[in-house]
Amino acid sequence: MGLTMKAYEIVLRHIEEHILDGRWTVGALLPPERELAAQLDVSRTAVREAVRSLAAQGVLTASVGAGPESGTRIAPQHAKVLGKVLQMHVALGQFSVDEVVETRIMLERSSAFTLANNVSADALALLGDTLAAMEADGLDIDAFNVLDTEFHVTIANLSGNQLTSVITGAVRQSLAAPIRVASERLANYAEFRTGLMRQHRRIFEAIALGEAERAADLVEFHIRDSHRILAIEDLHPTSQEPTTESMV
Amino acid sequence: MGLTMKAYEIVLRHIEEHILDGRWTVGALLPPERELAAQLDVSRTAVREAVRSLAAQGVLTASVGAGPESGTRIAPQHAKVLGKVLQMHVALGQFSVDEVVETRIMLERSSAFTLANNVSADALALLGDTLAAMEADGLDIDAFNVLDTEFHVTIANLSGNQLTSVITGAVRQSLAAPIRVASERLANYAEFRTGLMRQHRRIFEAIALGEAERAADLVEFHIRDSHRILAIEDLHPTSQEPTTESMV
DNA sequence: TGCTGACCAATGGTCCAACCATTGTCAAGC
DNA sequence: GCTTGACAATGGTTGGACCATTGGTCAGCA
């Protein structure tokens, strides 16, 4: 099997091994593409394709130019990429909106519960800021949705688990497009938004009071209620198995 | 901002838009690289880099050759890729093993709980199969770990939420390497394995009896116990900020 | 001395044109 | 019919050239 390995896979494996071994850690500078190509005895194209692959996964970043800021490095941060990947997969209809919502509920119940049991003044201040921002006047749908997401992700974030936080953000982001569309066709959107903000306030208060179970319940109700009102359906329902044309 | 868009980004956005719009759904066949390049007025290289990016994210698959099986398509399945991406990020120390474990517990508690409340004969049969496979003689560490993962993912799967299931698999897979290493250095590995299987049996029984809360508790204990014994630490702890060599 | 600006080098980004490798199709020949 | 070989379509790979961006260098000037 190893004999027919594609050129870019050689590069891919080379880089991945260095990372898994710990030889290249966050911030490390990779050799220039031309040099790496020479080392591995493949074309520069192959190196570039491998680098692109890893960049798409948020593992590498490339910057053009000269000096210490340039070159290809192990990426310092990649939460966004994970979110984008998940979003794409949801858009492909692999997961129903129902599933995504249920997953959201599980994740966010847990975060709210944990945070409520372990809340600090700083955390409350931060969370309060996002609440206030959301209640500002003149926000259009998109701006509001960004802040809405921020509120939920902040709770996950403050609960102390970065991985949970990233997944929460990704799951919420994957719903961004359908939520926007559904919001736009809501007759009483203003009223809907007011309701959301009231629910957010209640969640905030429960967390502030350390009422963990109640906070979790409120989060669940909040999510279910918004989706009930928005009545989001799957974008690309039940992507059929391409019926194998066996007519012969 | 749009003016200086890189060539491969043009292609990337083109493909992504088609997917998000629902014009290309799972199984759809993309135009040949040469043709797509002509359509977008970029080089084939640019197209290939974009395709590689999306392939790395599990969104596309490419097959060489002629006939209906060839060409680049929207990928039918991608769970594996998510796992690989997460694994890389865990290796980079972006997420601590502790965080990953806690996330596992949350996910798997929930799955076990749901499944126990909603169990069918078919589900039990399937789950029983993986149990039996795990108890076979002569399995090496890797084979056993694969089956172990399968047991946990199967529970998530049977609980009915594919997204949860995929995330569970990804999270478990991201721990595969450290678990293997830790297992190899365990003096009493055989005993450890026996203990795991007993715990699995108990989880199975709780699910079979519909004892949801107990099943969840057993899962949590099982995960915590194994990690306590394995004593897995972060591979590349607290990756230092690369000390900028300012010696001159 | 200290600033400015032209040049230079390093690096990723892009393109092209050719060729290779794999695989299904189809017609010719047996 | 069956095999076989040519062919076509498609992704995989290469080398080489050139572009674009960025930081550093250094001469020249104030």
mmCIF file with all atom_site columns, N, CA, C and O (backbone and C1' of nucleotides) in Angstrom, chain D residues 6-27:
data_model
loop_
_atom_site.group_PDB
_atom_site.id
_atom_site.type_symbol
_atom_site.label_atom_id
_atom_site.label_alt_id
_atom_site.label_comp_id
_atom_site.label_asym_id
_atom_site.label_entity_id
_atom_site.label_seq_id
_atom_site.pdbx_PDB_ins_code
_atom_site.Cartn_x
_atom_site.Cartn_y
_atom_site.Cartn_z
_atom_site.occupancy
_atom_site.B_iso_or_equiv
_atom_site.pdbx_formal_charge
_atom_site.auth_seq_id
_atom_site.auth_comp_id
_atom_site.auth_asym_id
_atom_site.auth_atom_id
_atom_site.pdbx_PDB_model_num
ATOM 1   P P     . DA D 1 6  ? -2.847  -1.971 -29.002 1.00 0.00 ? 6  DA D P     1
ATOM 2   O "O5'" . DA D 1 6  ? -3.637  -0.663 -29.472 1.00 0.00 ? 6  DA D "O5'" 1
ATOM 3   C "C5'" . DA D 1 6  ? -4.429  -0.730 -30.651 1.00 0.00 ? 6  DA D "C5'" 1
ATOM 4   C "C4'" . DA D 1 6  ? -5.585  0.252  -30.540 1.00 0.00 ? 6  DA D "C4'" 1
ATOM 5   C "C3'" . DA D 1 6  ? -5.162  1.681  -30.181 1.00 0.00 ? 6  DA D "C3'" 1
ATOM 6   O "O3'" . DA D 1 6  ? -5.818  2.581  -31.058 1.00 0.00 ? 6  DA D "O3'" 1
ATOM 7   C "C1'" . DA D 1 6  ? -6.813  0.922  -28.664 1.00 0.00 ? 6  DA D "C1'" 1
ATOM 8   P P     . DC D 1 7  ? -5.506  4.112  -31.030 1.00 0.00 ? 7  DC D P     1
ATOM 9   O "O5'" . DC D 1 7  ? -6.666  4.687  -30.089 1.00 0.00 ? 7  DC D "O5'" 1
ATOM 10  C "C5'" . DC D 1 7  ? -8.002  4.247  -30.314 1.00 0.00 ? 7  DC D "C5'" 1
ATOM 11  C "C4'" . DC D 1 7  ? -8.910  4.902  -29.305 1.00 0.00 ? 7  DC D "C4'" 1
ATOM 12  C "C3'" . DC D 1 7  ? -8.501  6.319  -28.891 1.00 0.00 ? 7  DC D "C3'" 1
ATOM 13  O "O3'" . DC D 1 7  ? -9.637  7.142  -29.017 1.00 0.00 ? 7  DC D "O3'" 1
ATOM 14  C "C1'" . DC D 1 7  ? -8.913  4.996  -26.985 1.00 0.00 ? 7  DC D "C1'" 1
ATOM 15  P P     . DA D 1 8  ? -9.469  8.731  -29.073 1.00 0.00 ? 8  DA D P     1
ATOM 16  O "O5'" . DA D 1 8  ? -10.378 9.191  -27.851 1.00 0.00 ? 8  DA D "O5'" 1
ATOM 17  C "C5'" . DA D 1 8  ? -11.611 8.499  -27.604 1.00 0.00 ? 8  DA D "C5'" 1
ATOM 18  C "C4'" . DA D 1 8  ? -12.082 8.786  -26.206 1.00 0.00 ? 8  DA D "C4'" 1
ATOM 19  C "C3'" . DA D 1 8  ? -11.803 10.201 -25.726 1.00 0.00 ? 8  DA D "C3'" 1
ATOM 20  O "O3'" . DA D 1 8  ? -12.899 10.602 -24.920 1.00 0.00 ? 8  DA D "O3'" 1
ATOM 21  C "C1'" . DA D 1 8  ? -10.785 8.684  -24.259 1.00 0.00 ? 8  DA D "C1'" 1
ATOM 22  P P     . DA D 1 9  ? -13.191 12.139 -24.702 1.00 0.00 ? 9  DA D P     1
ATOM 23  O "O5'" . DA D 1 9  ? -13.269 12.191 -23.121 1.00 0.00 ? 9  DA D "O5'" 1
ATOM 24  C "C5'" . DA D 1 9  ? -14.108 11.251 -22.456 1.00 0.00 ? 9  DA D "C5'" 1
ATOM 25  C "C4'" . DA D 1 9  ? -13.709 11.156 -21.015 1.00 0.00 ? 9  DA D "C4'" 1
ATOM 26  C "C3'" . DA D 1 9  ? -13.393 12.502 -20.355 1.00 0.00 ? 9  DA D "C3'" 1
ATOM 27  O "O3'" . DA D 1 9  ? -14.092 12.558 -19.129 1.00 0.00 ? 9  DA D "O3'" 1
ATOM 28  C "C1'" . DA D 1 9  ? -11.644 10.978 -19.988 1.00 0.00 ? 9  DA D "C1'" 1
ATOM 29  P P     . DT D 1 10 ? -14.334 13.958 -18.441 1.00 0.00 ? 10 DT D P     1
ATOM 30  O "O5'" . DT D 1 10 ? -13.380 13.830 -17.174 1.00 0.00 ? 10 DT D "O5'" 1
ATOM 31  C "C5'" . DT D 1 10 ? -13.570 12.742 -16.274 1.00 0.00 ? 10 DT D "C5'" 1
ATOM 32  C "C4'" . DT D 1 10 ? -12.319 12.542 -15.480 1.00 0.00 ? 10 DT D "C4'" 1
ATOM 33  C "C3'" . DT D 1 10 ? -11.699 13.835 -14.963 1.00 0.00 ? 10 DT D "C3'" 1
ATOM 34  O "O3'" . DT D 1 10 ? -12.009 14.002 -13.593 1.00 0.00 ? 10 DT D "O3'" 1
ATOM 35  C "C1'" . DT D 1 10 ? -10.073 12.254 -15.721 1.00 0.00 ? 10 DT D "C1'" 1
ATOM 36  P P     . DG D 1 11 ? -11.509 15.343 -12.855 1.00 0.00 ? 11 DG D P     1
ATOM 37  O "O5'" . DG D 1 11 ? -10.295 14.786 -12.002 1.00 0.00 ? 11 DG D "O5'" 1
ATOM 38  C "C5'" . DG D 1 11 ? -10.530 13.798 -11.031 1.00 0.00 ? 11 DG D "C5'" 1
ATOM 39  C "C4'" . DG D 1 11 ? -9.263  13.038 -10.701 1.00 0.00 ? 11 DG D "C4'" 1
ATOM 40  C "C3'" . DG D 1 11 ? -8.239  13.799 -9.863  1.00 0.00 ? 11 DG D "C3'" 1
ATOM 41  O "O3'" . DG D 1 11 ? -7.601  12.878 -8.990  1.00 0.00 ? 11 DG D "O3'" 1
ATOM 42  C "C1'" . DG D 1 11 ? -7.244  13.155 -11.856 1.00 0.00 ? 11 DG D "C1'" 1
ATOM 43  P P     . DG D 1 12 ? -6.465  13.358 -7.969  1.00 0.00 ? 12 DG D P     1
ATOM 44  O "O5'" . DG D 1 12 ? -5.129  13.037 -8.796  1.00 0.00 ? 12 DG D "O5'" 1
ATOM 45  C "C5'" . DG D 1 12 ? -4.618  11.721 -8.767  1.00 0.00 ? 12 DG D "C5'" 1
ATOM 46  C "C4'" . DG D 1 12 ? -3.132  11.710 -9.101  1.00 0.00 ? 12 DG D "C4'" 1
ATOM 47  C "C3'" . DG D 1 12 ? -2.293  12.662 -8.251  1.00 0.00 ? 12 DG D "C3'" 1
ATOM 48  O "O3'" . DG D 1 12 ? -1.087  11.998 -7.889  1.00 0.00 ? 12 DG D "O3'" 1
ATOM 49  C "C1'" . DG D 1 12 ? -1.962  13.149 -10.539 1.00 0.00 ? 12 DG D "C1'" 1
ATOM 50  P P     . DT D 1 13 ? 0.049   12.801 -7.097  1.00 0.00 ? 13 DT D P     1
ATOM 51  O "O5'" . DT D 1 13 ? 0.958   13.384 -8.246  1.00 0.00 ? 13 DT D "O5'" 1
ATOM 52  C "C5'" . DT D 1 13 ? 1.665   12.480 -9.083  1.00 0.00 ? 13 DT D "C5'" 1
ATOM 53  C "C4'" . DT D 1 13 ? 2.646   13.254 -9.938  1.00 0.00 ? 13 DT D "C4'" 1
ATOM 54  C "C3'" . DT D 1 13 ? 3.447   14.308 -9.170  1.00 0.00 ? 13 DT D "C3'" 1
ATOM 55  O "O3'" . DT D 1 13 ? 4.797   13.868 -9.112  1.00 0.00 ? 13 DT D "O3'" 1
ATOM 56  C "C1'" . DT D 1 13 ? 2.656   15.141 -11.288 1.00 0.00 ? 13 DT D "C1'" 1
ATOM 57  P P     . DT D 1 14 ? 5.875   14.726 -8.356  1.00 0.00 ? 14 DT D P     1
ATOM 58  O "O5'" . DT D 1 14 ? 6.479   15.551 -9.557  1.00 0.00 ? 14 DT D "O5'" 1
ATOM 59  C "C5'" . DT D 1 14 ? 6.723   14.879 -10.797 1.00 0.00 ? 14 DT D "C5'" 1
ATOM 60  C "C4'" . DT D 1 14 ? 7.109   15.867 -11.870 1.00 0.00 ? 14 DT D "C4'" 1
ATOM 61  C "C3'" . DT D 1 14 ? 7.998   17.013 -11.378 1.00 0.00 ? 14 DT D "C3'" 1
ATOM 62  O "O3'" . DT D 1 14 ? 9.319   16.802 -11.861 1.00 0.00 ? 14 DT D "O3'" 1
ATOM 63  C "C1'" . DT D 1 14 ? 6.314   17.759 -12.913 1.00 0.00 ? 14 DT D "C1'" 1
ATOM 64  P P     . DG D 1 15 ? 10.555  17.578 -11.249 1.00 0.00 ? 15 DG D P     1
ATOM 65  O "O5'" . DG D 1 15 ? 10.705  18.785 -12.275 1.00 0.00 ? 15 DG D "O5'" 1
ATOM 66  C "C5'" . DG D 1 15 ? 10.788  18.487 -13.656 1.00 0.00 ? 15 DG D "C5'" 1
ATOM 67  C "C4'" . DG D 1 15 ? 10.859  19.759 -14.453 1.00 0.00 ? 15 DG D "C4'" 1
ATOM 68  C "C3'" . DG D 1 15 ? 11.756  20.844 -13.843 1.00 0.00 ? 15 DG D "C3'" 1
ATOM 69  O "O3'" . DG D 1 15 ? 12.584  21.348 -14.884 1.00 0.00 ? 15 DG D "O3'" 1
ATOM 70  C "C1'" . DG D 1 15 ? 9.556   21.704 -14.156 1.00 0.00 ? 15 DG D "C1'" 1
ATOM 71  P P     . DG D 1 16 ? 13.723  22.389 -14.575 1.00 0.00 ? 16 DG D P     1
ATOM 72  O "O5'" . DG D 1 16 ? 13.117  23.726 -15.194 1.00 0.00 ? 16 DG D "O5'" 1
ATOM 73  C "C5'" . DG D 1 16 ? 12.291  23.665 -16.345 1.00 0.00 ? 16 DG D "C5'" 1
ATOM 74  C "C4'" . DG D 1 16 ? 11.505  24.940 -16.452 1.00 0.00 ? 16 DG D "C4'" 1
ATOM 75  C "C3'" . DG D 1 16 ? 12.228  26.167 -15.874 1.00 0.00 ? 16 DG D "C3'" 1
ATOM 76  O "O3'" . DG D 1 16 ? 12.246  27.178 -16.862 1.00 0.00 ? 16 DG D "O3'" 1
ATOM 77  C "C1'" . DG D 1 16 ? 10.017  26.059 -15.066 1.00 0.00 ? 16 DG D "C1'" 1
ATOM 78  P P     . DA D 1 17 ? 13.361  28.331 -16.752 1.00 0.00 ? 17 DA D P     1
ATOM 79  O "O5'" . DA D 1 17 ? 12.449  29.640 -16.837 1.00 0.00 ? 17 DA D "O5'" 1
ATOM 80  C "C5'" . DA D 1 17 ? 11.416  29.679 -17.810 1.00 0.00 ? 17 DA D "C5'" 1
ATOM 81  C "C4'" . DA D 1 17 ? 10.215  30.406 -17.249 1.00 0.00 ? 17 DA D "C4'" 1
ATOM 82  C "C3'" . DA D 1 17 ? 10.538  31.789 -16.668 1.00 0.00 ? 17 DA D "C3'" 1
ATOM 83  O "O3'" . DA D 1 17 ? 10.131  32.780 -17.607 1.00 0.00 ? 17 DA D "O3'" 1
ATOM 84  C "C1'" . DA D 1 17 ? 8.897   30.572 -15.390 1.00 0.00 ? 17 DA D "C1'" 1
ATOM 85  P P     . DC D 1 18 ? 10.675  34.253 -17.408 1.00 0.00 ? 18 DC D P     1
ATOM 86  O "O5'" . DC D 1 18 ? 9.523   34.914 -16.544 1.00 0.00 ? 18 DC D "O5'" 1
ATOM 87  C "C5'" . DC D 1 18 ? 8.170   34.768 -16.982 1.00 0.00 ? 18 DC D "C5'" 1
ATOM 88  C "C4'" . DC D 1 18 ? 7.252   35.065 -15.825 1.00 0.00 ? 18 DC D "C4'" 1
ATOM 89  C "C3'" . DC D 1 18 ? 7.549   36.381 -15.086 1.00 0.00 ? 18 DC D "C3'" 1
ATOM 90  O "O3'" . DC D 1 18 ? 6.448   37.255 -15.261 1.00 0.00 ? 18 DC D "O3'" 1
ATOM 91  C "C1'" . DC D 1 18 ? 7.009   34.625 -13.592 1.00 0.00 ? 18 DC D "C1'" 1
ATOM 92  P P     . DC D 1 19 ? 6.479   38.725 -14.728 1.00 0.00 ? 19 DC D P     1
ATOM 93  O "O5'" . DC D 1 19 ? 5.431   38.646 -13.523 1.00 0.00 ? 19 DC D "O5'" 1
ATOM 94  C "C5'" . DC D 1 19 ? 4.185   38.000 -13.743 1.00 0.00 ? 19 DC D "C5'" 1
ATOM 95  C "C4'" . DC D 1 19 ? 3.360   38.012 -12.457 1.00 0.00 ? 19 DC D "C4'" 1
ATOM 96  C "C3'" . DC D 1 19 ? 3.391   39.338 -11.704 1.00 0.00 ? 19 DC D "C3'" 1
ATOM 97  O "O3'" . DC D 1 19 ? 2.073   39.614 -11.267 1.00 0.00 ? 19 DC D "O3'" 1
ATOM 98  C "C1'" . DC D 1 19 ? 4.115   37.587 -10.281 1.00 0.00 ? 19 DC D "C1'" 1
ATOM 99  P P     . DA D 1 20 ? 1.743   40.967 -10.499 1.00 0.00 ? 20 DA D P     1
ATOM 100 O "O5'" . DA D 1 20 ? 1.972   40.512 -9.001  1.00 0.00 ? 20 DA D "O5'" 1
ATOM 101 C "C5'" . DA D 1 20 ? 1.125   39.501 -8.458  1.00 0.00 ? 20 DA D "C5'" 1
ATOM 102 C "C4'" . DA D 1 20 ? 1.127   39.612 -6.946  1.00 0.00 ? 20 DA D "C4'" 1
ATOM 103 C "C3'" . DA D 1 20 ? 1.188   41.027 -6.401  1.00 0.00 ? 20 DA D "C3'" 1
ATOM 104 O "O3'" . DA D 1 20 ? 0.314   41.062 -5.286  1.00 0.00 ? 20 DA D "O3'" 1
ATOM 105 C "C1'" . DA D 1 20 ? 3.103   39.816 -5.670  1.00 0.00 ? 20 DA D "C1'" 1
ATOM 106 P P     . DT D 1 21 ? 0.219   42.330 -4.310  1.00 0.00 ? 21 DT D P     1
ATOM 107 O "O5'" . DT D 1 21 ? 1.159   41.922 -3.105  1.00 0.00 ? 21 DT D "O5'" 1
ATOM 108 C "C5'" . DT D 1 21 ? 0.890   40.687 -2.457  1.00 0.00 ? 21 DT D "C5'" 1
ATOM 109 C "C4'" . DT D 1 21 ? 1.845   40.512 -1.303  1.00 0.00 ? 21 DT D "C4'" 1
ATOM 110 C "C3'" . DT D 1 21 ? 2.045   41.756 -0.459  1.00 0.00 ? 21 DT D "C3'" 1
ATOM 111 O "O3'" . DT D 1 21 ? 1.915   41.332 0.887   1.00 0.00 ? 21 DT D "O3'" 1
ATOM 112 C "C1'" . DT D 1 21 ? 4.131   40.894 -1.115  1.00 0.00 ? 21 DT D "C1'" 1
ATOM 113 P P     . DT D 1 22 ? 1.683   42.404 2.074   1.00 0.00 ? 22 DT D P     1
ATOM 114 O "O5'" . DT D 1 22 ? 3.094   42.366 2.820   1.00 0.00 ? 22 DT D "O5'" 1
ATOM 115 C "C5'" . DT D 1 22 ? 3.600   41.108 3.228   1.00 0.00 ? 22 DT D "C5'" 1
ATOM 116 C "C4'" . DT D 1 22 ? 5.070   41.223 3.494   1.00 0.00 ? 22 DT D "C4'" 1
ATOM 117 C "C3'" . DT D 1 22 ? 5.475   42.465 4.274   1.00 0.00 ? 22 DT D "C3'" 1
ATOM 118 O "O3'" . DT D 1 22 ? 5.884   42.047 5.553   1.00 0.00 ? 22 DT D "O3'" 1
ATOM 119 C "C1'" . DT D 1 22 ? 7.001   41.961 2.521   1.00 0.00 ? 22 DT D "C1'" 1
ATOM 120 P P     . DG D 1 23 ? 6.096   43.093 6.737   1.00 0.00 ? 23 DG D P     1
ATOM 121 O "O5'" . DG D 1 23 ? 7.661   42.986 7.013   1.00 0.00 ? 23 DG D "O5'" 1
ATOM 122 C "C5'" . DG D 1 23 ? 8.215   41.712 7.236   1.00 0.00 ? 23 DG D "C5'" 1
ATOM 123 C "C4'" . DG D 1 23 ? 9.685   41.738 6.906   1.00 0.00 ? 23 DG D "C4'" 1
ATOM 124 C "C3'" . DG D 1 23 ? 10.471  42.787 7.679   1.00 0.00 ? 23 DG D "C3'" 1
ATOM 125 O "O3'" . DG D 1 23 ? 11.531  42.133 8.356   1.00 0.00 ? 23 DG D "O3'" 1
ATOM 126 C "C1'" . DG D 1 23 ? 10.934  42.932 5.343   1.00 0.00 ? 23 DG D "C1'" 1
ATOM 127 P P     . DG D 1 24 ? 12.605  42.931 9.195   1.00 0.00 ? 24 DG D P     1
ATOM 128 O "O5'" . DG D 1 24 ? 13.827  43.094 8.187   1.00 0.00 ? 24 DG D "O5'" 1
ATOM 129 C "C5'" . DG D 1 24 ? 14.464  41.914 7.714   1.00 0.00 ? 24 DG D "C5'" 1
ATOM 130 C "C4'" . DG D 1 24 ? 15.577  42.273 6.766   1.00 0.00 ? 24 DG D "C4'" 1
ATOM 131 C "C3'" . DG D 1 24 ? 16.621  43.231 7.331   1.00 0.00 ? 24 DG D "C3'" 1
ATOM 132 O "O3'" . DG D 1 24 ? 17.918  42.735 7.029   1.00 0.00 ? 24 DG D "O3'" 1
ATOM 133 C "C1'" . DG D 1 24 ? 15.752  44.095 5.297   1.00 0.00 ? 24 DG D "C1'" 1
ATOM 134 P P     . DT D 1 25 ? 19.187  43.475 7.688   1.00 0.00 ? 25 DT D P     1
ATOM 135 O "O5'" . DT D 1 25 ? 19.839  44.174 6.415   1.00 0.00 ? 25 DT D "O5'" 1
ATOM 136 C "C5'" . DT D 1 25 ? 19.696  43.556 5.142   1.00 0.00 ? 25 DT D "C5'" 1
ATOM 137 C "C4'" . DT D 1 25 ? 20.374  44.415 4.091   1.00 0.00 ? 25 DT D "C4'" 1
ATOM 138 C "C3'" . DT D 1 25 ? 21.471  45.337 4.617   1.00 0.00 ? 25 DT D "C3'" 1
ATOM 139 O "O3'" . DT D 1 25 ? 22.557  45.328 3.705   1.00 0.00 ? 25 DT D "O3'" 1
ATOM 140 C "C1'" . DT D 1 25 ? 19.828  46.612 3.495   1.00 0.00 ? 25 DT D "C1'" 1
ATOM 141 P P     . DC D 1 26 ? 23.986  45.850 4.212   1.00 0.00 ? 26 DC D P     1
ATOM 142 O "O5'" . DC D 1 26 ? 24.212  47.084 3.212   1.00 0.00 ? 26 DC D "O5'" 1
ATOM 143 C "C5'" . DC D 1 26 ? 23.529  47.098 1.964   1.00 0.00 ? 26 DC D "C5'" 1
ATOM 144 C "C4'" . DC D 1 26 ? 23.454  48.523 1.455   1.00 0.00 ? 26 DC D "C4'" 1
ATOM 145 C "C3'" . DC D 1 26 ? 24.477  49.474 2.083   1.00 0.00 ? 26 DC D "C3'" 1
ATOM 146 O "O3'" . DC D 1 26 ? 24.972  50.330 1.076   1.00 0.00 ? 26 DC D "O3'" 1
ATOM 147 C "C1'" . DC D 1 26 ? 22.331  50.353 2.354   1.00 0.00 ? 26 DC D "C1'" 1
ATOM 148 P P     . DA D 1 27 ? 26.466  50.841 1.164   1.00 0.00 ? 27 DA D P     1
ATOM 149 O "O5'" . DA D 1 27 ? 26.452  51.975 0.036   1.00 0.00 ? 27 DA D "O5'" 1
ATOM 150 C "C5'" . DA D 1 27 ? 25.782  51.699 -1.193  1.00 0.00 ? 27 DA D "C5'" 1
ATOM 151 C "C4'" . DA D 1 27 ? 24.894  52.868 -1.583  1.00 0.00 ? 27 DA D "C4'" 1
ATOM 152 C "C3'" . DA D 1 27 ? 25.598  54.230 -1.564  1.00 0.00 ? 27 DA D "C3'" 1
ATOM 153 O "O3'" . DA D 1 27 ? 25.263  54.936 -2.754  1.00 0.00 ? 27 DA D "O3'" 1
ATOM 154 C "C1'" . DA D 1 27 ? 23.652  54.304 -0.212  1.00 0.00 ? 27 DA D "C1'" 1
#
